[in-house]
């Protein structure tokens, strides 16, 4: 019996127009362009401005473009998953808002939260619905409006994050392409190093939590960096070994764009050159769930059918993982 796999049959991204440069950040906090660039690789990031503009805006625009590119009728979508850490509201799910806005009347939809690993988790989850034969068209969105939870008086975090999102269409294939394998990991003991102190059921919002600025990202940079360097590199090497891949077999590494030093360490561990690494951190910063689909969108014209891609991410939770996929189509 022929194995059904989930393939990515289209990708699209969307970022806001407003560009927050390192030079502008120099006027906000005590930092410099040289300091930010040398430590993170980031030169600028996009910010979604305007009253009532939430993460759903990023997802809606990304999916609208995706459906147009793939000539897909919204009514054909069976499932829409939105990976996000910054939902429009606690409920309903941002995926519900996106599905309604694009006219996906026959789809069920839900959010998935795994911080910066969210897109990896969501693609793996969506692919299962395809592989079982239950669904034919699954849209996976990765989007975050990180500016909504960033303290712009805290220089160690405000330099890192930006807003943006991307989406992919998953469809079944019997060819030797698509999602070949995945490895997902998590370790809740890392929560102390990267979290938001208030706003959840443990510590609901109050005047005190707002006054204490507890509704922003809290990150112990050194601890997170050490965990990320080790685990993102390890899981990338692990999925290569599991599938008998050498460095020369990998066409592209598609890494989460959190810090260029983490990306470089992962590439070294995989024994691949920098010419095989997708990189756009300098343009967008860390868009959390949005980084990997934005990379695929930026590099889509360079991808060829059969290319071996390793997607790798690390995020709060801690969460991390890797996907091995064979690209399913040639550039148009």
Short mmCIF file of C-alpha atoms in Angstrom, two decimals:
data_model
loop_
_atom_site.label_atom_id
_atom_site.label_comp_id
_atom_site.label_asym_id
_atom_site.label_seq_id
_atom_site.Cartn_x
_atom_site.Cartn_y
_atom_site.Cartn_z
CA UNK A 1 0.00 0.00 0.00
CA UNK A 2 1.41 3.39 -1.01
CA UNK A 3 2.26 5.67 1.89
CA UNK A 4 0.50 9.01 2.00
CA UNK A 5 2.64 11.92 3.13
CA UNK A 6 1.83 15.56 3.77
CA UNK A 7 3.59 17.93 1.39
CA UNK A 8 3.90 21.69 1.53
CA UNK A 9 2.20 22.77 -1.70
CA UNK A 10 2.47 26.52 -1.09
CA UNK A 11 3.88 29.12 1.28
CA UNK A 12 3.24 32.81 1.87
CA UNK A 13 4.33 35.41 4.38
CA UNK A 14 3.29 38.86 5.50
CA UNK A 15 5.01 41.55 7.56
CA UNK A 16 3.83 45.03 8.60
CA UNK A 17 5.13 48.13 6.84
CA UNK A 18 6.63 49.86 9.89
CA UNK A 19 10.38 49.19 10.21
CA UNK A 20 11.95 49.56 13.66
CA UNK A 21 15.68 49.91 13.06
CA UNK A 22 18.56 49.51 15.50
CA UNK A 23 19.20 53.24 15.07
CA UNK A 24 15.68 54.04 16.28
CA UNK A 25 16.14 51.71 19.25
CA UNK A 26 19.23 53.73 20.19
CA UNK A 27 16.83 56.61 20.92
CA UNK A 28 14.60 54.42 23.11
CA UNK A 29 16.99 52.38 25.27
CA UNK A 30 20.71 52.39 26.14
CA UNK A 31 22.03 50.33 23.24
CA UNK A 32 23.86 50.67 19.92
CA UNK A 33 23.47 49.29 16.42
CA UNK A 34 26.91 47.65 16.71
CA UNK A 35 26.05 45.98 20.03
CA UNK A 36 22.75 44.56 18.72
CA UNK A 37 24.18 43.40 15.40
CA UNK A 38 27.26 41.72 16.89
CA UNK A 39 25.27 39.78 19.49
CA UNK A 40 22.12 38.89 17.57
CA UNK A 41 22.57 39.55 13.84
CA UNK A 42 19.46 41.77 13.85
CA UNK A 43 19.43 45.10 11.99
CA UNK A 44 15.70 45.84 11.94
CA UNK A 45 12.31 44.37 12.74
CA UNK A 46 8.69 45.02 11.63
CA UNK A 47 6.05 46.39 14.01
CA UNK A 48 2.27 46.12 13.58
CA UNK A 49 0.76 49.47 14.53
CA UNK A 50 -2.84 50.64 14.74
CA UNK A 51 -5.71 50.30 17.18
CA UNK A 52 -7.32 46.86 17.25
CA UNK A 53 -4.58 45.27 15.15
CA UNK A 54 -3.78 41.81 16.55
CA UNK A 55 -1.94 38.70 15.45
CA UNK A 56 -4.96 37.68 13.37
CA UNK A 57 -4.13 40.51 10.95
CA UNK A 58 -0.75 38.89 10.24
CA UNK A 59 -2.36 35.49 9.79
CA UNK A 60 -5.24 36.72 7.64
CA UNK A 61 -2.93 38.52 5.20
CA UNK A 62 -0.53 35.56 5.02
CA UNK A 63 -3.35 33.07 4.33
CA UNK A 64 -5.11 35.30 1.79
CA UNK A 65 -1.89 35.45 -0.21
CA UNK A 66 -1.37 31.71 0.18
CA UNK A 67 -4.82 30.85 -1.16
CA UNK A 68 -4.33 33.16 -4.12
CA UNK A 69 -0.91 31.68 -4.95
CA UNK A 70 -2.16 28.10 -4.74
CA UNK A 71 -5.53 28.82 -6.40
CA UNK A 72 -7.31 27.35 -3.40
CA UNK A 73 -10.96 28.04 -2.62
CA UNK A 74 -11.37 28.81 1.12
CA UNK A 75 -14.30 26.40 1.27
CA UNK A 76 -11.92 23.53 0.42
CA UNK A 77 -9.87 23.98 3.60
CA UNK A 78 -10.55 21.19 6.11
CA UNK A 79 -8.46 22.45 9.03
CA UNK A 80 -6.60 25.62 10.00
CA UNK A 81 -4.05 25.59 12.82
CA UNK A 82 -2.55 28.82 14.09
CA UNK A 83 0.70 28.61 16.04
CA UNK A 84 0.95 31.75 18.16
CA UNK A 85 2.11 33.01 21.54
CA UNK A 86 0.26 36.31 21.16
CA UNK A 87 -3.39 35.46 20.42
CA UNK A 88 -5.80 38.31 19.77
CA UNK A 89 -7.69 37.29 22.92
CA UNK A 90 -7.65 34.48 25.47
CA UNK A 91 -10.64 33.17 23.52
CA UNK A 92 -11.84 32.63 20.89
CA UNK A 93 -8.81 31.10 19.20
CA UNK A 94 -7.01 33.37 16.76
CA UNK A 95 -7.32 30.50 14.26
CA UNK A 96 -11.12 30.91 14.47
CA UNK A 97 -10.82 34.61 13.66
CA UNK A 98 -8.52 33.92 10.70
CA UNK A 99 -10.75 31.15 9.34
CA UNK A 100 -13.82 33.38 9.52
CA UNK A 101 -12.04 36.31 7.83
CA UNK A 102 -10.83 34.24 4.88
CA UNK A 103 -14.14 32.43 4.40
CA UNK A 104 -13.02 28.94 5.43
CA UNK A 105 -16.57 27.99 6.35
CA UNK A 106 -16.01 24.22 6.23
CA UNK A 107 -12.84 24.16 8.31
CA UNK A 108 -12.44 23.58 11.99
CA UNK A 109 -9.64 25.62 13.53
CA UNK A 110 -7.64 25.96 16.70
CA UNK A 111 -4.53 27.57 18.18
CA UNK A 112 -1.35 25.76 19.18
CA UNK A 113 1.05 27.33 21.67
CA UNK A 114 4.67 26.14 21.84
CA UNK A 115 6.40 29.54 21.78
CA UNK A 116 9.14 29.74 19.13
CA UNK A 117 8.72 26.04 18.29
CA UNK A 118 5.02 26.53 17.54
CA UNK A 119 5.26 26.30 13.76
CA UNK A 120 7.29 23.06 13.93
CA UNK A 121 4.74 21.56 16.33
CA UNK A 122 1.80 22.75 14.20
CA UNK A 123 3.17 21.42 10.91
CA UNK A 124 3.84 18.05 12.53
CA UNK A 125 0.31 18.03 13.96
CA UNK A 126 -1.31 19.09 10.70
CA UNK A 127 0.61 16.47 8.74
CA UNK A 128 -0.94 13.71 10.85
CA UNK A 129 -4.43 14.64 9.65
CA UNK A 130 -3.18 14.36 6.06
CA UNK A 131 -1.30 11.08 6.57
CA UNK A 132 -4.32 9.33 8.06
CA UNK A 133 -6.33 10.24 4.97
CA UNK A 134 -8.88 12.16 7.01
CA UNK A 135 -8.23 15.56 5.41
CA UNK A 136 -6.95 16.87 2.07
CA UNK A 137 -6.16 20.51 2.74
CA UNK A 138 -4.69 21.80 5.99
CA UNK A 139 -3.46 25.36 6.45
CA UNK A 140 -0.81 25.96 9.10
CA UNK A 141 -0.19 29.54 10.22
CA UNK A 142 2.73 30.77 12.30
CA UNK A 143 2.26 34.37 13.44
CA UNK A 144 3.06 36.61 16.37
CA UNK A 145 2.69 40.25 17.29
CA UNK A 146 5.58 40.18 19.74
CA UNK A 147 5.58 43.97 20.11
CA UNK A 148 2.39 43.55 22.18
CA UNK A 149 4.26 41.73 24.97
CA UNK A 150 7.65 43.46 24.83
CA UNK A 151 8.82 46.02 27.39
CA UNK A 152 10.53 48.71 25.33
CA UNK A 153 12.36 49.99 28.41
CA UNK A 154 14.09 46.59 28.82
CA UNK A 155 17.03 46.59 26.44
CA UNK A 156 17.86 42.88 26.54
CA UNK A 157 14.49 41.82 25.09
CA UNK A 158 13.19 44.78 23.07
CA UNK A 159 16.07 44.49 20.59
CA UNK A 160 15.23 40.89 19.70
CA UNK A 161 11.59 40.63 18.74
CA UNK A 162 9.42 41.75 15.84
CA UNK A 163 6.01 41.10 14.30
CA UNK A 164 5.25 38.89 11.31
CA UNK A 165 3.61 35.73 10.09
CA UNK A 166 3.53 33.08 7.43
CA UNK A 167 1.37 30.17 6.30
CA UNK A 168 1.73 26.92 4.42
CA UNK A 169 -0.77 24.65 2.70
CA UNK A 170 -0.41 20.94 3.45
CA UNK A 171 -1.83 18.43 0.98
CA UNK A 172 -1.47 14.66 0.47
CA UNK A 173 1.06 13.11 -1.88
CA UNK A 174 2.16 9.61 -2.79
CA UNK A 175 5.44 10.86 -4.24
CA UNK A 176 8.70 10.67 -2.32
CA UNK A 177 8.41 14.27 -1.12
CA UNK A 178 6.84 16.09 1.84
CA UNK A 179 7.19 15.65 5.58
CA UNK A 180 9.56 12.70 5.93
CA UNK A 181 10.18 12.75 9.69
CA UNK A 182 10.01 14.91 12.80
CA UNK A 183 11.36 14.97 16.33
CA UNK A 184 9.67 17.11 18.99
CA UNK A 185 10.89 17.72 22.53
CA UNK A 186 9.93 19.73 25.62
CA UNK A 187 11.27 20.34 29.12
CA UNK A 188 9.04 22.26 31.53
CA UNK A 189 11.89 22.85 33.98
CA UNK A 190 13.03 25.62 31.65
CA UNK A 191 9.91 27.70 32.36
CA UNK A 192 11.70 29.70 35.05
CA UNK A 193 14.11 31.12 32.47
CA UNK A 194 11.59 32.32 29.86
CA UNK A 195 7.99 33.21 30.66
CA UNK A 196 5.41 35.92 31.29
CA UNK A 197 4.89 36.48 35.00
CA UNK A 198 1.23 37.57 34.94
CA UNK A 199 -1.90 37.43 32.85
CA UNK A 200 -2.67 33.73 33.17
CA UNK A 201 -4.86 31.84 35.66
CA UNK A 202 -2.01 31.53 38.17
CA UNK A 203 -1.63 35.31 38.42
CA UNK A 204 -4.50 37.16 36.78
CA UNK A 205 -4.15 40.76 35.65
CA UNK A 206 -4.46 43.40 38.37
CA UNK A 207 -3.34 46.96 38.99
CA UNK A 208 -0.35 45.51 40.80
CA UNK A 209 0.73 43.25 37.95
CA UNK A 210 0.40 46.10 35.46
CA UNK A 211 2.31 48.51 37.71
CA UNK A 212 5.05 45.90 38.15
CA UNK A 213 5.31 45.43 34.35
CA UNK A 214 4.62 41.70 34.63
CA UNK A 215 2.76 41.34 31.34
CA UNK A 216 5.89 41.34 29.22
CA UNK A 217 8.38 38.67 28.15
CA UNK A 218 10.76 37.78 30.98
CA UNK A 219 13.94 36.15 29.75
CA UNK A 220 17.17 35.11 31.41
CA UNK A 221 19.22 35.48 28.27
CA UNK A 222 22.32 33.54 29.28
CA UNK A 223 20.43 30.44 30.44
CA UNK A 224 18.14 30.42 27.40
CA UNK A 225 21.07 30.86 25.02
CA UNK A 226 22.91 27.86 26.48
CA UNK A 227 19.86 25.61 26.29
CA UNK A 228 19.04 26.77 22.76
CA UNK A 229 22.54 26.30 21.37
CA UNK A 230 22.75 22.76 22.70
CA UNK A 231 19.26 21.49 22.02
CA UNK A 232 18.57 23.01 18.61
CA UNK A 233 21.91 21.71 17.35
CA UNK A 234 21.39 18.30 18.96
CA UNK A 235 17.91 17.70 17.54
CA UNK A 236 19.04 18.78 14.06
CA UNK A 237 21.95 16.32 14.17
CA UNK A 238 19.62 13.65 15.60
CA UNK A 239 17.08 13.85 12.78
CA UNK A 240 19.90 13.73 10.22
CA UNK A 241 21.37 10.61 11.81
CA UNK A 242 17.95 8.99 12.08
CA UNK A 243 17.44 9.46 8.33
CA UNK A 244 21.02 8.65 7.27
CA UNK A 245 21.74 12.19 6.08
CA UNK A 246 25.19 13.75 5.89
CA UNK A 247 25.92 17.45 5.65
CA UNK A 248 26.27 17.22 1.88
CA UNK A 249 22.78 15.66 1.63
CA UNK A 250 21.08 18.69 3.21
CA UNK A 251 20.10 21.38 0.72
CA UNK A 252 18.91 23.90 3.30
CA UNK A 253 18.78 24.39 7.05
CA UNK A 254 15.67 26.41 7.92
CA UNK A 255 16.37 27.56 11.47
CA UNK A 256 14.29 29.56 13.91
CA UNK A 257 15.60 33.12 13.73
CA UNK A 258 16.32 33.96 17.37
CA UNK A 259 20.04 34.68 17.36
CA UNK A 260 22.61 34.30 14.60
CA UNK A 261 25.09 32.69 17.00
CA UNK A 262 22.58 29.91 17.74
CA UNK A 263 21.97 29.44 14.01
CA UNK A 264 25.72 29.28 13.31
CA UNK A 265 26.23 26.69 16.06
CA UNK A 266 23.46 24.52 14.62
CA UNK A 267 24.97 24.69 11.12
CA UNK A 268 28.41 23.71 12.46
CA UNK A 269 26.94 20.73 14.29
CA UNK A 270 25.23 19.62 11.06
CA UNK A 271 28.49 20.16 9.16
CA UNK A 272 26.92 22.41 6.55
CA UNK A 273 28.23 25.71 5.19
CA UNK A 274 26.57 29.07 5.70
CA UNK A 275 25.52 29.08 2.03
CA UNK A 276 22.98 26.38 2.95
CA UNK A 277 21.43 28.31 5.85
CA UNK A 278 18.25 30.34 5.39
CA UNK A 279 18.75 33.66 7.13
CA UNK A 280 16.48 36.69 7.42
CA UNK A 281 16.94 37.60 11.10
CA UNK A 282 18.60 40.85 10.00
CA UNK A 283 15.31 41.96 8.39
CA UNK A 284 12.64 40.75 10.81
CA UNK A 285 14.26 39.83 14.14
CA UNK A 286 12.59 37.06 16.12
CA UNK A 287 8.93 36.78 15.10
CA UNK A 288 8.54 33.65 17.28
CA UNK A 289 6.07 31.34 15.46
CA UNK A 290 6.54 33.36 12.27
CA UNK A 291 10.26 32.87 11.67
CA UNK A 292 10.33 29.55 9.81
CA UNK A 293 7.42 30.20 7.42
CA UNK A 294 8.89 33.65 6.70
CA UNK A 295 12.19 31.97 5.81
CA UNK A 296 10.44 29.54 3.46
CA UNK A 297 8.60 32.48 1.88
CA UNK A 298 11.77 34.53 1.41
CA UNK A 299 13.68 31.60 -0.11
CA UNK A 300 10.83 29.96 -2.05
CA UNK A 301 12.24 31.00 -5.43
CA UNK A 302 15.50 29.15 -4.64
CA UNK A 303 13.83 25.87 -3.65
CA UNK A 304 13.59 22.92 -6.03
CA UNK A 305 11.51 19.77 -5.94
CA UNK A 306 13.33 17.07 -3.98
CA UNK A 307 15.51 19.46 -1.96
CA UNK A 308 16.25 18.13 1.53
CA UNK A 309 15.29 20.67 4.19
CA UNK A 310 15.85 20.51 7.95
CA UNK A 311 13.53 22.82 9.89
CA UNK A 312 14.73 23.43 13.46
CA UNK A 313 13.48 25.55 16.34
CA UNK A 314 13.87 26.19 20.05
CA UNK A 315 11.52 28.17 22.28
CA UNK A 316 10.08 28.89 25.69
CA UNK A 317 8.69 25.99 27.63
CA UNK A 318 11.34 24.85 26.89
CA UNK A 319 10.25 23.42 23.55
CA UNK A 320 12.36 22.38 20.59
CA UNK A 321 12.25 20.14 17.55
CA UNK A 322 13.20 19.43 13.96
CA UNK A 323 11.42 18.37 10.78
CA UNK A 324 13.01 16.64 7.81
CA UNK A 325 11.10 17.39 4.63
CA UNK A 326 11.62 17.06 0.91
CA UNK A 327 10.43 20.12 -0.97
CA UNK A 328 7.50 19.26 -3.22
CA UNK A 329 7.59 21.73 -6.10
CA UNK A 330 9.85 23.77 -8.35
CA UNK A 331 9.83 27.59 -8.39
CA UNK A 332 7.13 29.01 -10.63
#
